[in-house]
PDB file of C-alpha atoms in Angstrom:
ATOM      1  CA  MET A   1      16.853   8.847   6.379  1.00 73.00           C
ATOM      2  CA  THR A   2      13.880   6.766   7.284  1.00 95.00           C
ATOM      3  CA  LYS A   3      11.388   5.344   4.862  1.00 93.00           C
ATOM      4  CA  VAL A   4       8.732   7.704   6.197  1.00 94.00           C
ATOM      5  CA  GLN A   5      10.949  10.741   5.555  1.00 95.00           C
ATOM      6  CA  GLN A   6      11.741   9.434   2.056  1.00 93.00           C
ATOM      7  CA  LEU A   7       8.066   9.003   1.283  1.00 91.00           C
ATOM      8  CA  ARG A   8       7.229  12.507   2.567  1.00 93.00           C
ATOM      9  CA  GLU A   9       9.887  13.984   0.253  1.00 94.00           C
ATOM     10  CA  ARG A  10       8.647  12.004  -2.739  1.00 92.00           C
ATOM     11  CA  ILE A  11       5.090  13.087  -2.038  1.00 91.00           C
ATOM     12  CA  GLN A  12       6.016  16.715  -1.673  1.00 93.00           C
ATOM     13  CA  CYS A  13       8.111  16.629  -4.908  1.00 94.00           C
ATOM     14  CA  GLY A  14       5.332  14.918  -6.797  1.00 92.00           C
ATOM     15  CA  THR A  15       7.477  11.839  -7.617  1.00 92.00           C
ATOM     16  CA  TYR A  16       5.422   9.396  -5.523  1.00 90.00           C
ATOM     17  CA  ALA A  17       3.208   7.100  -7.579  1.00 91.00           C
ATOM     18  CA  VAL A  18       0.637   4.624  -6.389  1.00 91.00           C
ATOM     19  CA  ASP A  19       0.312   1.259  -8.169  1.00 94.00           C
ATOM     20  CA  SER A  20      -3.454   1.040  -8.192  1.00 94.00           C
ATOM     21  CA  GLU A  21      -3.401  -2.608  -9.386  1.00 96.00           C
ATOM     22  CA  ALA A  22      -1.134  -3.596  -6.484  1.00 95.00           C
ATOM     23  CA  VAL A  23      -3.378  -1.799  -4.010  1.00 95.00           C
ATOM     24  CA  ALA A  24      -6.498  -3.482  -5.475  1.00 95.00           C
ATOM     25  CA  ALA A  25      -4.785  -6.910  -5.375  1.00 95.00           C
ATOM     26  CA  ALA A  26      -3.780  -6.410  -1.740  1.00 94.00           C
ATOM     27  CA  ILE A  27      -7.316  -5.396  -0.749  1.00 95.00           C
ATOM     28  CA  LEU A  28      -8.868  -8.380  -2.511  1.00 94.00           C
ATOM     29  CA  LYS A  29      -6.328 -10.750  -0.995  1.00 93.00           C
ATOM     30  CA  ARG A  30      -7.123  -9.474   2.452  1.00 93.00           C
ATOM     31  CA  LEU A  31     -10.872  -9.586   1.928  1.00 93.00           C
ATOM     32  CA  LEU A  32     -10.782 -13.087   0.417  1.00 94.00           C
ATOM     33  CA  GLY A  33      -8.364 -14.298   3.042  1.00 90.00           C
ATOM     34  CA  ASN A  34     -10.600 -13.073   5.889  1.00 69.00           C
ATOM     35  CA  GLU A  35     -13.607 -14.666   4.185  1.00 62.00           C
ATOM     36  CA  GLU A  36     -11.890 -18.090   3.988  1.00 58.00           C
ATOM     37  CA  GLU A  37     -10.916 -17.847   7.703  1.00 56.00           C
ATOM     38  CA  ALA A  38     -14.524 -17.272   8.666  1.00 53.00           C
ATOM     39  CA  LYS A  39     -15.638 -20.587   7.119  1.00 52.00           C
TER      40      LYS A  39
END
């Protein structure tokens, strides 16, 4: 079973949870990283 299939099943069953802090950290890291590259 692929990761995508596993994620689909978890979402359908309601067992998939998003770590909002990890998502926010990844967004900030990407934004700040792009900002530093532009300098």
